[in-house]
JSON list of C-alpha atoms and ligand atoms in Angstrom, two decimals:
[
{"chain": "A", "resi": 17, "resn": "MET", "atom": "CA", "xyz": [-214.39, 9.80, -39.05]},
{"chain": "A", "resi": 18, "resn": "LEU", "atom": "CA", "xyz": [-213.91, 10.83, -42.68]},
{"chain": "A", "resi": 19, "resn": "VAL", "atom": "CA", "xyz": [-210.66, 12.76, -42.74]},
{"chain": "A", "resi": 20, "resn": "ASP", "atom": "CA", "xyz": [-209.89, 15.49, -45.26]},
{"chain": "A", "resi": 21, "resn": "ILE", "atom": "CA", "xyz": [-206.11, 15.50, -45.46]},
{"chain": "A", "resi": 22, "resn": "HIS", "atom": "CA", "xyz": [-205.79, 18.60, -47.63]},
{"chain": "A", "resi": 23, "resn": "THR", "atom": "CA", "xyz": [-208.03, 21.61, -48.05]},
{"chain": "A", "resi": 24, "resn": "HIS", "atom": "CA", "xyz": [-207.44, 25.22, -49.05]},
{"chain": "A", "resi": 25, "resn": "ARG", "atom": "CA", "xyz": [-210.83, 26.31, -47.74]},
{"chain": "A", "resi": 26, "resn": "LEU", "atom": "CA", "xyz": [-210.79, 27.71, -44.24]},
{"chain": "A", "resi": 27, "resn": "SER", "atom": "CA", "xyz": [-214.54, 27.13, -44.02]},
{"chain": "A", "resi": 28, "resn": "LYS", "atom": "CA", "xyz": [-213.78, 23.39, -44.15]},
{"chain": "A", "resi": 29, "resn": "LEU", "atom": "CA", "xyz": [-211.52, 23.52, -41.12]},
{"chain": "A", "resi": 30, "resn": "LYS", "atom": "CA", "xyz": [-212.86, 21.05, -38.57]},
{"chain": "A", "resi": 31, "resn": "ASN", "atom": "CA", "xyz": [-211.42, 18.40, -36.29]},
{"chain": "A", "resi": 32, "resn": "ASN", "atom": "CA", "xyz": [-211.31, 15.99, -39.27]},
{"chain": "A", "resi": 33, "resn": "SER", "atom": "CA", "xyz": [-209.43, 18.23, -41.69]},
{"chain": "A", "resi": 34, "resn": "ILE", "atom": "CA", "xyz": [-205.98, 19.57, -42.45]},
{"chain": "A", "resi": 35, "resn": "TYR", "atom": "CA", "xyz": [-206.10, 23.13, -43.68]},
{"chain": "A", "resi": 36, "resn": "ASN", "atom": "CA", "xyz": [-203.20, 24.27, -45.85]},
{"chain": "A", "resi": 37, "resn": "LEU", "atom": "CA", "xyz": [-202.10, 27.57, -44.33]},
{"chain": "A", "resi": 38, "resn": "LYS", "atom": "CA", "xyz": [-201.11, 30.53, -46.47]},
{"chain": "A", "resi": 39, "resn": "TRP", "atom": "CA", "xyz": [-197.98, 32.40, -45.45]},
{"chain": "A", "resi": 40, "resn": "GLU", "atom": "CA", "xyz": [-199.83, 35.72, -45.56]},
{"chain": "A", "resi": 41, "resn": "GLU", "atom": "CA", "xyz": [-202.40, 34.58, -42.98]},
{"chain": "A", "resi": 42, "resn": "LEU", "atom": "CA", "xyz": [-199.78, 33.70, -40.37]},
{"chain": "A", "resi": 43, "resn": "PRO", "atom": "CA", "xyz": [-199.91, 33.84, -37.43]},
{"chain": "A", "resi": 44, "resn": "HIS", "atom": "CA", "xyz": [-203.49, 34.98, -36.91]},
{"chain": "A", "resi": 45, "resn": "THR", "atom": "CA", "xyz": [-205.25, 31.96, -38.49]},
{"chain": "A", "resi": 46, "resn": "LEU", "atom": "CA", "xyz": [-203.19, 29.55, -36.43]},
{"chain": "A", "resi": 47, "resn": "GLN", "atom": "CA", "xyz": [-203.91, 31.55, -33.25]},
{"chain": "A", "resi": 48, "resn": "SER", "atom": "CA", "xyz": [-207.61, 32.11, -33.82]},
{"chain": "A", "resi": 49, "resn": "GLU", "atom": "CA", "xyz": [-208.70, 28.61, -34.87]},
{"chain": "A", "resi": 50, "resn": "LYS", "atom": "CA", "xyz": [-209.62, 26.34, -31.98]},
{"chain": "A", "resi": 51, "resn": "GLU", "atom": "CA", "xyz": [-210.17, 23.08, -33.83]},
{"chain": "A", "resi": 52, "resn": "GLY", "atom": "CA", "xyz": [-208.67, 21.37, -36.81]},
{"chain": "A", "resi": 53, "resn": "TYR", "atom": "CA", "xyz": [-205.21, 20.66, -38.13]},
{"chain": "A", "resi": 54, "resn": "PHE", "atom": "CA", "xyz": [-202.81, 22.48, -40.39]},
{"chain": "A", "resi": 55, "resn": "SER", "atom": "CA", "xyz": [-200.09, 22.04, -42.98]},
{"chain": "A", "resi": 56, "resn": "LEU", "atom": "CA", "xyz": [-197.61, 24.64, -44.12]},
{"chain": "A", "resi": 57, "resn": "GLY", "atom": "CA", "xyz": [-194.84, 24.65, -46.68]},
{"chain": "A", "resi": 58, "resn": "PHE", "atom": "CA", "xyz": [-193.34, 26.28, -49.75]},
{"chain": "A", "resi": 59, "resn": "HIS", "atom": "CA", "xyz": [-195.36, 25.52, -52.88]},
{"chain": "A", "resi": 60, "resn": "PRO", "atom": "CA", "xyz": [-193.32, 25.12, -56.09]},
{"chain": "A", "resi": 61, "resn": "TRP", "atom": "CA", "xyz": [-195.37, 27.88, -57.75]},
{"chain": "A", "resi": 62, "resn": "GLN", "atom": "CA", "xyz": [-194.71, 30.35, -54.95]},
{"chain": "A", "resi": 63, "resn": "LEU", "atom": "CA", "xyz": [-191.04, 30.03, -54.18]},
{"chain": "A", "resi": 64, "resn": "ASN", "atom": "CA", "xyz": [-190.86, 33.79, -53.68]},
{"chain": "A", "resi": 65, "resn": "ASP", "atom": "CA", "xyz": [-192.37, 32.90, -50.28]},
{"chain": "A", "resi": 66, "resn": "PHE", "atom": "CA", "xyz": [-189.14, 31.09, -49.47]},
{"chain": "A", "resi": 67, "resn": "SER", "atom": "CA", "xyz": [-186.33, 32.47, -47.33]},
{"chain": "A", "resi": 68, "resn": "GLU", "atom": "CA", "xyz": [-184.04, 30.93, -44.72]},
{"chain": "A", "resi": 69, "resn": "THR", "atom": "CA", "xyz": [-185.84, 33.04, -42.09]},
{"chain": "A", "resi": 70, "resn": "LYS", "atom": "CA", "xyz": [-189.19, 31.61, -43.12]},
{"chain": "A", "resi": 71, "resn": "LEU", "atom": "CA", "xyz": [-187.71, 28.11, -43.13]},
{"chain": "A", "resi": 72, "resn": "GLU", "atom": "CA", "xyz": [-186.77, 28.70, -39.48]},
{"chain": "A", "resi": 73, "resn": "LEU", "atom": "CA", "xyz": [-190.28, 29.96, -38.78]},
{"chain": "A", "resi": 74, "resn": "LEU", "atom": "CA", "xyz": [-191.68, 26.83, -40.46]},
{"chain": "A", "resi": 75, "resn": "SER", "atom": "CA", "xyz": [-189.41, 24.71, -38.28]},
{"chain": "A", "resi": 76, "resn": "SER", "atom": "CA", "xyz": [-190.75, 26.32, -35.11]},
{"chain": "A", "resi": 77, "resn": "LEU", "atom": "CA", "xyz": [-194.39, 26.10, -36.28]},
{"chain": "A", "resi": 78, "resn": "LEU", "atom": "CA", "xyz": [-193.95, 22.38, -36.93]},
{"chain": "A", "resi": 79, "resn": "SER", "atom": "CA", "xyz": [-193.53, 22.00, -33.18]},
{"chain": "A", "resi": 80, "resn": "ASP", "atom": "CA", "xyz": [-197.19, 23.01, -32.82]},
{"chain": "A", "resi": 81, "resn": "LYS", "atom": "CA", "xyz": [-199.09, 19.75, -32.33]},
{"chain": "A", "resi": 82, "resn": "ARG", "atom": "CA", "xyz": [-201.84, 20.90, -34.68]},
{"chain": "A", "resi": 83, "resn": "VAL", "atom": "CA", "xyz": [-199.43, 21.34, -37.59]},
{"chain": "A", "resi": 84, "resn": "LEU", "atom": "CA", "xyz": [-199.48, 17.76, -38.78]},
{"chain": "A", "resi": 85, "resn": "ALA", "atom": "CA", "xyz": [-197.68, 18.00, -42.08]},
{"chain": "A", "resi": 86, "resn": "LEU", "atom": "CA", "xyz": [-195.20, 19.98, -44.11]},
{"chain": "A", "resi": 87, "resn": "GLY", "atom": "CA", "xyz": [-196.64, 20.98, -47.45]},
{"chain": "A", "resi": 88, "resn": "GLU", "atom": "CA", "xyz": [-197.74, 21.31, -49.93]},
{"chain": "A", "resi": 89, "resn": "CYS", "atom": "CA", "xyz": [-194.27, 21.22, -51.36]},
{"chain": "A", "resi": 90, "resn": "GLY", "atom": "CA", "xyz": [-192.72, 19.49, -54.34]},
{"chain": "A", "resi": 91, "resn": "LEU", "atom": "CA", "xyz": [-191.89, 19.89, -58.00]},
{"chain": "A", "resi": 92, "resn": "ASP", "atom": "CA", "xyz": [-193.92, 21.18, -60.94]},
{"chain": "A", "resi": 93, "resn": "LYS", "atom": "CA", "xyz": [-192.80, 21.32, -64.55]},
{"chain": "A", "resi": 94, "resn": "ASN", "atom": "CA", "xyz": [-195.21, 24.24, -65.14]},
{"chain": "A", "resi": 95, "resn": "SER", "atom": "CA", "xyz": [-193.77, 26.39, -62.37]},
{"chain": "A", "resi": 96, "resn": "ASN", "atom": "CA", "xyz": [-191.99, 29.63, -63.33]},
{"chain": "A", "resi": 97, "resn": "TYR", "atom": "CA", "xyz": [-189.05, 28.61, -61.15]},
{"chain": "A", "resi": 98, "resn": "PRO", "atom": "CA", "xyz": [-186.26, 26.50, -62.68]},
{"chain": "A", "resi": 99, "resn": "LEU", "atom": "CA", "xyz": [-186.46, 22.83, -61.71]},
{"chain": "A", "resi": 100, "resn": "HIS", "atom": "CA", "xyz": [-183.05, 22.95, -60.05]},
{"chain": "A", "resi": 101, "resn": "GLU", "atom": "CA", "xyz": [-184.19, 25.76, -57.74]},
{"chain": "A", "resi": 102, "resn": "GLN", "atom": "CA", "xyz": [-187.39, 23.84, -56.94]},
{"chain": "A", "resi": 103, "resn": "GLU", "atom": "CA", "xyz": [-185.33, 20.74, -56.08]},
{"chain": "A", "resi": 104, "resn": "VAL", "atom": "CA", "xyz": [-183.05, 22.68, -53.71]},
{"chain": "A", "resi": 105, "resn": "ILE", "atom": "CA", "xyz": [-186.02, 24.10, -51.77]},
{"chain": "A", "resi": 106, "resn": "PHE", "atom": "CA", "xyz": [-187.93, 20.80, -51.83]},
{"chain": "A", "resi": 107, "resn": "GLU", "atom": "CA", "xyz": [-184.90, 18.99, -50.41]},
{"chain": "A", "resi": 108, "resn": "LYS", "atom": "CA", "xyz": [-184.62, 21.47, -47.54]},
{"chain": "A", "resi": 109, "resn": "GLN", "atom": "CA", "xyz": [-188.27, 20.76, -46.73]},
{"chain": "A", "resi": 110, "resn": "ILE", "atom": "CA", "xyz": [-187.79, 16.99, -46.93]},
{"chain": "A", "resi": 111, "resn": "LEU", "atom": "CA", "xyz": [-184.92, 17.24, -44.45]},
{"chain": "A", "resi": 112, "resn": "LEU", "atom": "CA", "xyz": [-186.92, 19.52, -42.15]},
{"chain": "A", "resi": 113, "resn": "ALA", "atom": "CA", "xyz": [-189.87, 17.09, -42.18]},
{"chain": "A", "resi": 114, "resn": "GLU", "atom": "CA", "xyz": [-187.48, 14.30, -41.19]},
{"chain": "A", "resi": 115, "resn": "GLU", "atom": "CA", "xyz": [-186.01, 16.38, -38.38]},
{"chain": "A", "resi": 116, "resn": "LYS", "atom": "CA", "xyz": [-189.44, 17.37, -37.04]},
{"chain": "A", "resi": 117, "resn": "GLN", "atom": "CA", "xyz": [-190.97, 13.95, -37.79]},
{"chain": "A", "resi": 118, "resn": "LYS", "atom": "CA", "xyz": [-193.81, 15.27, -39.90]},
{"chain": "A", "resi": 119, "resn": "ALA", "atom": "CA", "xyz": [-195.50, 13.91, -42.99]},
{"chain": "A", "resi": 120, "resn": "LEU", "atom": "CA", "xyz": [-194.97, 15.59, -46.35]},
{"chain": "A", "resi": 121, "resn": "ILE", "atom": "CA", "xyz": [-197.88, 16.65, -48.52]},
{"chain": "A", "resi": 122, "resn": "ILE", "atom": "CA", "xyz": [-196.43, 16.60, -52.00]},
{"chain": "A", "resi": 123, "resn": "HIS", "atom": "CA", "xyz": [-197.51, 18.57, -55.04]},
{"chain": "A", "resi": 124, "resn": "CYS", "atom": "CA", "xyz": [-196.03, 16.99, -58.15]},
{"chain": "A", "resi": 125, "resn": "VAL", "atom": "CA", "xyz": [-196.78, 17.77, -61.78]},
{"chain": "A", "resi": 126, "resn": "GLY", "atom": "CA", "xyz": [-194.71, 16.07, -64.45]},
{"chain": "A", "resi": 127, "resn": "CYS", "atom": "CA", "xyz": [-191.70, 15.48, -62.19]},
{"chain": "A", "resi": 128, "resn": "PHE", "atom": "CA", "xyz": [-192.38, 12.06, -60.69]},
{"chain": "A", "resi": 129, "resn": "ASN", "atom": "CA", "xyz": [-189.03, 10.62, -61.76]},
{"chain": "A", "resi": 130, "resn": "GLU", "atom": "CA", "xyz": [-187.28, 13.44, -59.93]},
{"chain": "A", "resi": 131, "resn": "VAL", "atom": "CA", "xyz": [-189.43, 12.96, -56.80]},
{"chain": "A", "resi": 132, "resn": "LEU", "atom": "CA", "xyz": [-188.74, 9.21, -56.84]},
{"chain": "A", "resi": 133, "resn": "ALA", "atom": "CA", "xyz": [-185.01, 9.81, -57.32]},
{"chain": "A", "resi": 134, "resn": "MET", "atom": "CA", "xyz": [-185.00, 12.12, -54.28]},
{"chain": "A", "resi": 135, "resn": "LYS", "atom": "CA", "xyz": [-186.87, 9.54, -52.22]},
{"chain": "A", "resi": 136, "resn": "LYS", "atom": "CA", "xyz": [-184.35, 6.88, -53.17]},
{"chain": "A", "resi": 137, "resn": "ARG", "atom": "CA", "xyz": [-181.38, 9.12, -52.39]},
{"chain": "A", "resi": 138, "resn": "LEU", "atom": "CA", "xyz": [-182.66, 10.64, -49.11]},
{"chain": "A", "resi": 139, "resn": "ARG", "atom": "CA", "xyz": [-184.40, 7.52, -47.72]},
{"chain": "A", "resi": 140, "resn": "PRO", "atom": "CA", "xyz": [-186.94, 9.44, -45.63]},
{"chain": "A", "resi": 141, "resn": "SER", "atom": "CA", "xyz": [-188.72, 7.70, -42.77]},
{"chain": "A", "resi": 142, "resn": "GLN", "atom": "CA", "xyz": [-191.75, 9.99, -42.72]},
{"chain": "A", "resi": 143, "resn": "LYS", "atom": "CA", "xyz": [-194.95, 9.53, -44.65]},
{"chain": "A", "resi": 144, "resn": "TRP", "atom": "CA", "xyz": [-194.95, 10.99, -48.20]},
{"chain": "A", "resi": 145, "resn": "ILE", "atom": "CA", "xyz": [-198.46, 11.73, -49.44]},
{"chain": "A", "resi": 146, "resn": "ILE", "atom": "CA", "xyz": [-198.80, 12.58, -53.13]},
{"chain": "A", "resi": 147, "resn": "HIS", "atom": "CA", "xyz": [-201.77, 14.91, -53.05]},
{"chain": "A", "resi": 148, "resn": "GLY", "atom": "CA", "xyz": [-204.42, 15.31, -55.77]},
{"chain": "A", "resi": 149, "resn": "PHE", "atom": "CA", "xyz": [-203.25, 12.15, -57.53]},
{"chain": "A", "resi": 150, "resn": "ARG", "atom": "CA", "xyz": [-204.79, 11.75, -60.99]},
{"chain": "A", "resi": 151, "resn": "GLY", "atom": "CA", "xyz": [-202.08, 9.66, -62.63]},
{"chain": "A", "resi": 152, "resn": "LYS", "atom": "CA", "xyz": [-202.46, 6.40, -64.47]},
{"chain": "A", "resi": 153, "resn": "ALA", "atom": "CA", "xyz": [-202.09, 2.93, -63.03]},
{"chain": "A", "resi": 154, "resn": "GLN", "atom": "CA", "xyz": [-198.45, 2.44, -64.00]},
{"chain": "A", "resi": 155, "resn": "LEU", "atom": "CA", "xyz": [-197.38, 5.62, -62.20]},
{"chain": "A", "resi": 156, "resn": "ALA", "atom": "CA", "xyz": [-199.56, 4.80, -59.20]},
{"chain": "A", "resi": 157, "resn": "GLU", "atom": "CA", "xyz": [-197.89, 1.38, -58.92]},
{"chain": "A", "resi": 158, "resn": "GLN", "atom": "CA", "xyz": [-194.45, 2.91, -59.15]},
{"chain": "A", "resi": 159, "resn": "LEU", "atom": "CA", "xyz": [-195.16, 5.43, -56.38]},
{"chain": "A", "resi": 160, "resn": "LEU", "atom": "CA", "xyz": [-196.85, 2.87, -54.14]},
{"chain": "A", "resi": 161, "resn": "ARG", "atom": "CA", "xyz": [-193.95, 0.46, -54.55]},
{"chain": "A", "resi": 162, "resn": "ALA", "atom": "CA", "xyz": [-191.60, 3.26, -53.49]},
{"chain": "A", "resi": 163, "resn": "GLY", "atom": "CA", "xyz": [-193.65, 3.58, -50.29]},
{"chain": "A", "resi": 164, "resn": "CYS", "atom": "CA", "xyz": [-195.58, 6.75, -51.13]},
{"chain": "A", "resi": 165, "resn": "SER", "atom": "CA", "xyz": [-199.22, 7.22, -50.19]},
{"chain": "A", "resi": 166, "resn": "LEU", "atom": "CA", "xyz": [-201.69, 8.64, -52.69]},
{"chain": "A", "resi": 167, "resn": "SER", "atom": "CA", "xyz": [-204.41, 11.15, -51.93]},
{"chain": "A", "resi": 168, "resn": "PHE", "atom": "CA", "xyz": [-207.45, 11.28, -54.17]},
{"chain": "A", "resi": 169, "resn": "GLY", "atom": "CA", "xyz": [-209.90, 14.14, -54.64]},
{"chain": "A", "resi": 170, "resn": "GLU", "atom": "CA", "xyz": [-212.70, 15.24, -56.92]},
{"chain": "A", "resi": 171, "resn": "LYS", "atom": "CA", "xyz": [-210.93, 14.13, -60.13]},
{"chain": "A", "resi": 172, "resn": "PHE", "atom": "CA", "xyz": [-209.12, 10.82, -60.20]},
{"chain": "A", "resi": 173, "resn": "ASN", "atom": "CA", "xyz": [-208.13, 7.87, -62.35]},
{"chain": "A", "resi": 174, "resn": "GLU", "atom": "CA", "xyz": [-210.41, 4.99, -61.44]},
{"chain": "A", "resi": 175, "resn": "THR", "atom": "CA", "xyz": [-207.89, 2.21, -62.13]},
{"chain": "A", "resi": 176, "resn": "SER", "atom": "CA", "xyz": [-205.30, 3.92, -59.95]},
{"chain": "A", "resi": 177, "resn": "LEU", "atom": "CA", "xyz": [-207.84, 4.34, -57.17]},
{"chain": "A", "resi": 178, "resn": "ARG", "atom": "CA", "xyz": [-208.76, 0.67, -57.29]},
{"chain": "A", "resi": 179, "resn": "LEU", "atom": "CA", "xyz": [-205.22, -0.62, -57.12]},
{"chain": "A", "resi": 180, "resn": "THR", "atom": "CA", "xyz": [-204.19, 1.58, -54.17]},
{"chain": "A", "resi": 181, "resn": "PRO", "atom": "CA", "xyz": [-204.08, -0.40, -50.91]},
{"chain": "A", "resi": 182, "resn": "LEU", "atom": "CA", "xyz": [-206.38, 1.12, -48.27]},
{"chain": "A", "resi": 183, "resn": "GLU", "atom": "CA", "xyz": [-203.48, 1.83, -45.93]},
{"chain": "A", "resi": 184, "resn": "GLN", "atom": "CA", "xyz": [-201.86, 4.04, -48.59]},
{"chain": "A", "resi": 185, "resn": "LEU", "atom": "CA", "xyz": [-205.09, 5.75, -49.67]},
{"chain": "A", "resi": 186, "resn": "PHE", "atom": "CA", "xyz": [-205.98, 9.24, -48.46]},
{"chain": "A", "resi": 187, "resn": "VAL", "atom": "CA", "xyz": [-208.83, 11.56, -49.40]},
{"chain": "A", "resi": 188, "resn": "GLU", "atom": "CA", "xyz": [-208.94, 15.33, -49.82]},
{"chain": "A", "resi": 189, "resn": "THR", "atom": "CA", "xyz": [-211.14, 18.19, -50.97]},
{"chain": "A", "resi": 190, "resn": "ASP", "atom": "CA", "xyz": [-208.20, 20.46, -52.02]},
{"chain": "A", "resi": 191, "resn": "GLU", "atom": "CA", "xyz": [-209.88, 23.41, -53.83]},
{"chain": "A", "resi": 192, "resn": "SER", "atom": "CA", "xyz": [-213.24, 21.67, -54.30]},
{"chain": "A", "resi": 193, "resn": "PRO", "atom": "CA", "xyz": [-216.37, 23.24, -52.82]},
{"chain": "A", "resi": 194, "resn": "LEU", "atom": "CA", "xyz": [-217.83, 19.74, -52.31]},
{"chain": "A", "resi": 195, "resn": "PRO", "atom": "CA", "xyz": [-218.00, 18.45, -48.75]},
{"chain": "A", "resi": 196, "resn": "ILE", "atom": "CA", "xyz": [-215.47, 15.74, -47.90]},
{"chain": "A", "resi": 197, "resn": "GLU", "atom": "CA", "xyz": [-218.34, 13.24, -47.42]},
{"chain": "A", "resi": 198, "resn": "ALA", "atom": "CA", "xyz": [-219.28, 13.68, -51.10]},
{"chain": "A", "resi": 199, "resn": "ILE", "atom": "CA", "xyz": [-215.70, 13.01, -52.23]},
{"chain": "A", "resi": 200, "resn": "TYR", "atom": "CA", "xyz": [-215.56, 9.86, -50.08]},
{"chain": "A", "resi": 201, "resn": "ALA", "atom": "CA", "xyz": [-218.89, 8.73, -51.54]},
{"chain": "A", "resi": 202, "resn": "ARG", "atom": "CA", "xyz": [-217.63, 9.12, -55.12]},
{"chain": "A", "resi": 203, "resn": "LEU", "atom": "CA", "xyz": [-214.42, 7.27, -54.39]},
{"chain": "A", "resi": 204, "resn": "ALA", "atom": "CA", "xyz": [-216.26, 4.54, -52.52]},
{"chain": "A", "resi": 205, "resn": "GLU", "atom": "CA", "xyz": [-218.59, 4.00, -55.44]},
{"chain": "A", "resi": 206, "resn": "ALA", "atom": "CA", "xyz": [-215.71, 3.85, -57.93]},
{"chain": "A", "resi": 207, "resn": "ARG", "atom": "CA", "xyz": [-213.75, 1.51, -55.71]},
{"chain": "A", "resi": 208, "resn": "GLY", "atom": "CA", "xyz": [-216.68, -0.67, -54.71]},
{"chain": "A", "resi": 209, "resn": "CYS", "atom": "CA", "xyz": [-216.23, -0.23, -50.97]},
{"chain": "A", "resi": 210, "resn": "LYS", "atom": "CA", "xyz": [-217.71, 1.79, -48.11]},
{"chain": "A", "resi": 211, "resn": "SER", "atom": "CA", "xyz": [-216.52, 5.30, -47.30]},
{"chain": "A", "resi": 212, "resn": "SER", "atom": "CA", "xyz": [-215.66, 4.15, -43.79]},
{"chain": "A", "resi": 213, "resn": "GLU", "atom": "CA", "xyz": [-213.25, 1.53, -45.17]},
{"chain": "A", "resi": 214, "resn": "MET", "atom": "CA", "xyz": [-211.03, 4.29, -46.53]},
{"chain": "A", "resi": 215, "resn": "ASN", "atom": "CA", "xyz": [-209.77, 5.09, -43.07]},
{"chain": "A", "resi": 216, "resn": "ALA", "atom": "CA", "xyz": [-206.02, 5.63, -43.51]},
{"chain": "A", "resi": 217, "resn": "GLY", "atom": "CA", "xyz": [-206.50, 9.32, -42.69]},
{"chain": "A", "resi": 218, "resn": "ALA", "atom": "CA", "xyz": [-208.43, 8.54, -39.50]},
{"chain": "A", "resi": 219, "resn": "GLN", "atom": "CA", "xyz": [-205.84, 5.97, -38.44]},
{"chain": "A", "resi": 220, "resn": "TRP", "atom": "CA", "xyz": [-203.06, 8.43, -39.05]},
{"chain": "A", "resi": 221, "resn": "LEU", "atom": "CA", "xyz": [-204.75, 11.14, -36.93]},
{"chain": "A", "resi": 222, "resn": "ASN", "atom": "CA", "xyz": [-205.39, 8.62, -34.17]},
{"chain": "A", "resi": 223, "resn": "SER", "atom": "CA", "xyz": [-201.77, 7.49, -34.20]},
{"chain": "A", "resi": 224, "resn": "LEU", "atom": "CA", "xyz": [-200.40, 10.99, -33.49]},
{"chain": "B", "resi": 5, "resn": "LIG", "atom": "ZN1", "xyz": [-203.63, 21.91, -52.77]}
]
């Protein structure tokens, strides 16, 4: 099974994909969909979505077995919200993911030192997946050494892809209209392996 760990396209929702829910489509999307998995969180661009009431709602939704991950959440230097505010809300989500034992799908642009510092300080036990990773080899190595997983999509750095161990390598469509099989095929070609060898996503789903 070729697992798509992060998509924003509802049309891609299947039993091998994790659809990133939008706050405005709750609860009907979650109630109406019969197959597939979900993630939900507060994106650093849209922190106006955040409130303590919604954090409580998120906490209760994470008890739904189909909601596999909290995210996307994280830090972005291009966000309109001050970094300090982003860090406060990200930390609340990290702690909630720990409490509910869910993986984090992390959106990070230009704030990797801050993300790594939070990981070091909070010592989370749950999986941290850096989604849409396009960074260079040195950054990839740093994140992998810290225990993060990397998720690759349509655009990626080939050297980083090659050096990522298969057990820390995830695949996603994100906003891309391409089918997940096409993304796997591109990555497999660049990495010199078979699509089916990149099975960290499938193993993760099977382990839950
Ligand atoms: Zn995304």
